Structures are given as structure tokens and as C-alpha cells.
């Protein structure tokens, strides 16, 4: 038939076989009937000749719309692309089993589920008689929420043709409409993780490490991980990211484990996502979409919600034409949440317009924050920003240092919105400490762009406190991942103090010494830099005799991370090492300052006002002649007040 082609494994087929199969397009099946005796016999005859499975796909008008040699994996059905999540596809599949065993196989059931066929039939010849099995949805759900499948047969093939399909399909669709099968935000989704093991660019971070982190991200988003797939591959497949064989293997696993979601460890192209949804029949997310979903959950402030929405919009724009199952869902679940009421099911023009509006609102908020920072600079209040890998303990440390009540949880991205609190150091100096969003490897560029306004707190800070989870085996790589983001922000050269947190979690296996012993040695650490590092600490930390690492009794994990880095080790949870940390911070802000005791006559009170503006007043007394002031000033400012200095 003109314009009709065979799909699947057609190589090496003889010409007359191809002609016989192509001629099947001319057949029709009575409306509401599964198949016909002629169609069944001709399918079985071809299978007996070539020894391969043959499948025909029939629409509800009885027209054969596709013919495939092989299995259902080898055909891409355009008519099925528009399937609804709450209705059947409108297509049924009748295929042969060369062995004559017509029991529906696991791949048959998997195809029924992923393509939502009206029915799936297997036919064959057994003991000289045509027999078959029929599989279809009941419209009911099993305990885990997946659709229930009923099998009828094996029976004689002519018995199958007597089944009235139309009322059966109508009944199933009515039930599906009442009992929608999509996940909701309140339901836990069952996720399968997938990634490729490509040649590593960094030996510190393996594919297994990356997928372990992806599993933690999935848990944070509210999913239960039921399986993980890794394929050794030099580069991703352009169509399916993974190889087709691995995708088929995943489909079987998804069916058996009742999975509802597959998460890939790298960003997918729109076409890869669409192809995978069609092949697996479940929702497909990549790492970027998962992180965006978590951010949507965590955003609390108006600014945070705007920034998340902006990132979501920029991510969705190139995918708006191919998001298949994701955009067809009414309920959502992981990957479909947003921080506000804006839906992603809009056209490109509306998305671009919304992006423009959000960027304008963020620019307005940026100007407001700029005014706040200018006021802080005018008041000469120094700022220290907490940066680090997600779940390194930044919020816990902020709470421990300042007595704040910032939400802290042992999950990734527990804190999204920046929080600033005041900290009074032992020398009386007041500084501001800002908690920022955690970084992560493979941090989507769209997120860095969207959160640039918030991350300006990092840009404007005088000191960066780089918080590191010392108990994490991948701590070194996490440091590098954070450094890459700081480079993107243009602040990698800012003065930085490494704060190795979670010292209490180090055990004999992880760090070479028990947590209690490690904590006992925190306060003896000093600078803990190896003399061979050969460089002065950035930012002017206090000078002094620096012991070699061999002289400091600290866990090996700590010593390794501190080589060549200015830092200290603490436990924000237990409080160990916090006194030393505060002294380190104070010593940084003392650098370049001098302390003066001044006596200013009452006739020059304007100088007292200027003094409060220029420096930090530590003590004020009065006598009959004027004001006695003890103050800390920069060298430059101190020169202007030297004439008032007293011994």
C-alpha cells in the first residue's frame, strides 16, 4: 500500500514476505472486534516462515495503522503520542509468538502499560490450532496506585474475536476518568535513577558518588528510590541518552517495581526526554529539573519564589513542545511543582513575557538590597558570608554562632533564602553573618543566573567562610565544585576561611580517630597549615608561628583538607571549635587596624561624630575638659586623629 512502510527488524526479509506484510494494510477489522480470522492466519503464517514476531496496530475504526517485525520496542506509534494520562490510547496491538506459547510475556505487559493500549493480544499456533491471550486494563488501581491488568486466555483465537471491545473500552475509560492515576504532591513517588559511566574528568567523584547524591536529592524531593541503572558509555545516546537495550531493561524493571518516575543524572535534551517518556511510559526528569523542584519546595520569600520561577521558565522554554507526560498531568508530583500559581503549560510567547516580568521584579529587589548594603557600608559593619556545598551545615553554624532560628535539616537544600544575623565577637566588634544557598556539582547554569541577585550577598561580603562537611568522603571534590561556582560569580579570590564542619561525625573508619578525640584537639589546631604550602593566607589573617601538620594531632581527614588552606575544624552541632572560629574571624577584621586612646575637647565635638563614622568606638568616658575615647581605626583614618592621641 502506497505510503505504508514496515517497522522494526525488516533486514534480510525476502521480497515476497515484505509484500505479504505490506498487503495487510489493506485489511480492515470490524469496529469493536479484536481481529479477524484472516488477519490472524496471515500473521501466524508469516511468523512460521521467518521465525520472528509480527505485530499489527489497529485503531478503533478497524484500520491497521502500523505493522512491525520484532517486538513492540521497535515501533514508534504516532497515534499513541497524544494519549491521555486518564484515558486509553485508542490503539490495540495483536502480535504473534513464534513459539506458539501465547501467554502474555513481561515485555507484552510492559508495552501495554507504557503505550496504554486498548488491549494487547498474543496469538500463535498450538497443536495445529490458532490460540491467543488478551490483556487489558480493568480501570481499577492496585494497592501501589498502578493500573490493574487482567489476562484472558489462552483460548481459541476465534473466541477472542467474539469479545465486544467497544463497551469494554468505554467502561475502562469511565473508571480511569474517576480514578486518575497521576501522582499528587501528597503521594510518595517511586523513582528509578539512571546515569552513564563515561571517562572521568575527576577521579575524586565517581559515577556511583554522583548517583548516591542524586538519590539524596530524590529523597529530599519526596521520592523513594527503588533502583539504579548505570551504563558504561563513552557519550550519551542522542536519542535515548542510554542505549536502547538498557532502556528496554529499565522498562521491565519499572513494571516489576511499580516505578512512577525515572531521574537521569545529567541534563537531557528535549528530544531525549520525549523519546524516553514514550519508551518507558513514566515521567522523566533530569538532575536540573529535580533540583528546580526542590528549590520550588524550599522557597519561602517573595524573592526566592521569583528566582525559582525564573529558573523554571528558562528551563521549560526549549522543552515546551516536547514535555509529553509531564505537561499532560493534572496533579503534578516531583518535577511539576512551582512556588506560585504560574503553570508551565503555556506557550512560548507567554513564557517569554513572564520571564521578562520576573526579571524586572528581580531587578527592583536587587536595587532595594543595594540600598541596604550601602547603609551597612556607611555604618562600617563588616560582613561574613557562609558558602559551601549543600548540607555542609551552614544554617546549623549560623544558628550556633548567632542564636538564630534558621531552619536546618539533614537534607539537601534545606535552606534556600539567604538569612543575615548579627554576631558580636569576643573583642566587642559586631559583624553580620549571611547564610546563603548551598552549591552542588552540576549546578544548573540557569540557577546560577536566576539566583545571581541573591548571591550578590556573597559578592559584597568582606570574608567568605567556606563550610565543608569533613565527614564526607567526597569533601575535596565538593570544595572544588563550590570553587567553580565562586569563580562564575567572580569572587574566588576573596579572603576565605575554610571551616571544616561535622568533626563529631568522624570515626576511626572515616578519619582515623574518634569523634571525641578529634573534638578535644580542635582548640590546639592553630593555623594547621603545612609550612611547605609557601603562601601567606589571603585576607590578612593574624600572623604568628604556624605549626606543621605533623605537630598537630588532628584526624587525617582534617589534615588532608587543610594542607595549603587557611582554616579550622569545628562541630556546629556540638559547639566544639566555635571559640577558635570566632577568634579567627576577629583576627581577620583586626588586620590593618590600630587601637587608639583619644582625648577630644568639648569644643571639637564634631570630631567625636566623625570618629563614630570612621571607626569602631570601644569605650567612651568624660572629664571636665572633654571626651576620652578608645577606638579602633584603619591606618588611614587613624592618621587623621593622631593629634588627639594620649598615652
XYZ file of C-alpha atoms in Angstrom, residues 120-350:
231
model
C -2.805 -6.378 23.993
C -3.291 -9.758 22.259
C -0.781 -12.556 21.612
C -1.636 -15.285 19.082
C 0.100 -18.444 17.876
C -0.418 -21.947 16.576
C -0.508 -24.727 19.133
C -1.221 -28.328 18.164
C -2.440 -27.143 14.775
C -4.962 -24.692 16.257
C -4.869 -20.903 16.454
C -4.953 -19.782 20.093
C -4.415 -16.498 21.884
C -4.389 -14.421 25.084
C -5.861 -10.983 25.707
C -4.618 -8.421 28.233
C -6.432 -5.213 29.149
C -6.805 -2.709 31.996
C -9.675 -3.145 34.417
C -9.848 0.555 35.222
C -9.093 -0.189 38.852
C -5.878 0.505 40.712
C -3.704 -1.868 42.640
C -2.555 -1.109 46.181
C 0.529 0.763 44.978
C -1.559 3.006 42.705
C -0.676 1.396 39.359
C -3.350 0.257 36.929
C -4.599 -3.286 37.328
C -4.207 -5.581 34.291
C -6.477 -8.563 33.597
C -5.469 -11.525 31.407
C -7.997 -13.615 29.482
C -6.842 -16.892 27.958
C -5.216 -18.812 26.438
C -8.304 -19.654 24.412
C -9.064 -20.337 20.761
C -8.410 -17.237 18.671
C -11.969 -17.160 17.317
C -13.219 -16.869 20.935
C -11.153 -13.707 21.347
C -12.757 -12.227 18.248
C -16.199 -12.606 19.819
C -15.343 -10.210 22.655
C -17.122 -6.863 22.265
C -14.319 -4.347 22.717
C -16.291 -1.095 22.480
C -18.294 -1.389 25.724
C -15.198 -2.776 27.472
C -13.084 0.220 26.436
C -15.840 2.674 27.366
C -16.158 1.119 30.809
C -12.378 1.265 31.386
C -12.177 4.902 30.293
C -15.011 5.890 32.642
C -13.196 4.261 35.549
C -9.900 5.850 34.584
C -11.546 9.246 34.483
C -12.823 8.754 38.039
C -9.621 7.249 39.369
C -6.852 9.311 37.852
C -3.536 7.566 38.098
C -1.223 10.544 38.248
C 0.769 11.111 41.411
C -0.124 14.056 43.600
C 2.069 16.237 45.743
C 0.992 14.291 48.785
C 1.846 10.866 47.356
C 5.318 9.414 47.504
C 6.684 8.609 44.107
C 8.796 5.547 43.312
C 11.891 6.590 41.410
C 14.495 4.820 39.300
C 17.863 6.559 38.875
C 19.964 6.364 35.732
C 23.353 7.608 34.573
C 26.249 6.816 32.305
C 29.757 5.862 33.391
C 31.799 7.923 30.969
C 35.579 8.502 31.134
C 36.089 10.504 34.295
C 37.436 14.012 34.258
C 37.938 13.939 38.030
C 38.983 10.801 39.852
C 37.597 12.144 43.122
C 33.973 11.934 42.003
C 32.811 8.619 40.596
C 29.573 7.826 38.817
C 28.480 5.917 41.923
C 29.156 9.010 44.067
C 27.141 11.188 41.729
C 24.200 8.772 41.715
C 24.358 8.488 45.510
C 23.969 12.257 45.652
C 21.141 12.042 43.112
C 19.431 9.524 45.410
C 19.714 12.028 48.264
C 18.222 14.717 46.044
C 15.337 12.381 45.188
C 14.771 11.675 48.881
C 14.775 15.403 49.582
C 12.143 15.905 46.872
C 9.958 13.234 48.481
C 10.607 10.178 46.310
C 11.559 6.625 47.257
C 14.410 5.238 45.158
C 13.636 1.662 44.076
C 16.509 1.042 41.669
C 19.612 2.429 39.956
C 20.916 1.841 36.418
C 24.453 2.664 35.242
C 25.660 2.111 31.698
C 29.284 2.316 30.612
C 29.187 4.608 27.618
C 31.704 6.998 26.081
C 28.990 9.562 25.401
C 25.198 9.752 25.765
C 22.982 8.317 23.029
C 21.496 11.174 21.027
C 18.004 9.638 21.052
C 17.661 7.916 24.442
C 20.721 9.076 26.449
C 21.183 5.375 27.324
C 21.372 2.547 24.796
C 18.112 1.047 23.564
C 18.909 -2.289 25.206
C 19.358 -0.620 28.594
C 16.092 1.296 28.101
C 14.255 -1.994 27.466
C 15.818 -3.446 30.610
C 14.684 -0.406 32.586
C 11.131 -0.739 31.256
C 10.896 -4.277 32.615
C 12.246 -3.145 35.972
C 9.822 -0.196 36.091
C 6.909 -2.548 35.544
C 8.036 -5.032 38.166
C 8.815 -2.371 40.792
C 5.771 -0.206 40.033
C 8.022 2.798 39.493
C 6.385 6.089 38.518
C 9.419 8.232 37.794
C 12.887 7.966 36.208
C 15.552 10.541 37.110
C 18.675 10.961 34.974
C 21.910 12.229 36.487
C 22.631 14.625 33.637
C 20.596 17.188 31.767
C 18.528 15.690 28.946
C 17.734 17.292 25.641
C 14.033 17.876 24.897
C 14.055 15.097 22.291
C 15.746 12.635 24.683
C 13.125 13.357 27.324
C 10.287 12.881 24.840
C 11.734 9.620 23.485
C 12.293 8.222 26.967
C 8.751 9.051 28.045
C 7.409 7.191 25.046
C 9.702 4.214 25.624
C 9.240 3.901 29.393
C 5.697 5.184 29.871
C 6.525 7.106 33.059
C 7.542 10.626 33.944
C 11.152 11.510 33.044
C 13.227 14.092 34.912
C 16.859 15.103 34.727
C 19.087 16.402 37.536
C 18.293 20.019 36.675
C 14.516 19.526 36.836
C 14.872 17.683 40.145
C 16.925 20.487 41.701
C 14.401 23.032 40.442
C 11.616 21.035 42.086
C 13.452 21.047 45.415
C 14.040 24.766 45.129
C 10.336 25.267 44.448
C 9.539 23.418 47.673
C 12.091 25.356 49.723
C 11.406 28.905 48.520
C 9.777 30.934 51.268
C 10.311 34.618 50.473
C 8.868 36.532 47.541
C 12.374 36.988 46.111
C 13.159 33.279 46.433
C 9.940 32.279 44.699
C 10.574 34.705 41.852
C 14.087 33.374 41.334
C 12.890 29.767 41.292
C 10.129 30.581 38.853
C 12.599 32.381 36.585
C 14.872 29.350 36.519
C 11.905 27.049 35.833
C 10.735 29.209 32.955
C 14.161 29.323 31.322
C 14.470 25.559 31.705
C 10.989 24.927 30.275
C 11.204 27.253 27.281
C 13.102 24.910 24.921
C 11.060 21.941 26.198
C 7.584 23.378 25.852
C 6.866 21.396 22.689
C 8.074 18.058 23.945
C 7.250 17.549 27.560
C 4.778 14.765 26.929
C 3.697 13.134 30.136
C 4.905 15.976 32.357
C 2.651 18.588 30.802
C -0.300 16.203 30.458
C -0.542 15.596 34.192
C -3.170 17.424 36.160
C -1.736 16.650 39.604
C 1.976 17.068 39.221
C 4.337 15.373 41.638
C 8.112 15.794 41.528
C 9.229 17.995 38.663
C 5.875 19.734 38.147
C 5.688 21.876 41.273
C 6.066 25.599 41.225
C 6.479 28.113 44.007
C 3.419 30.037 42.937
C 0.369 29.628 40.804
C 2.066 30.060 37.427
C 1.664 26.953 35.283
C 4.255 25.729 32.837
C 1.555 24.595 30.385
C 1.720 27.887 28.494
C 3.017 28.742 25.064
C 6.413 30.218 24.287
C 5.157 33.770 23.997
C 3.584 33.729 27.424
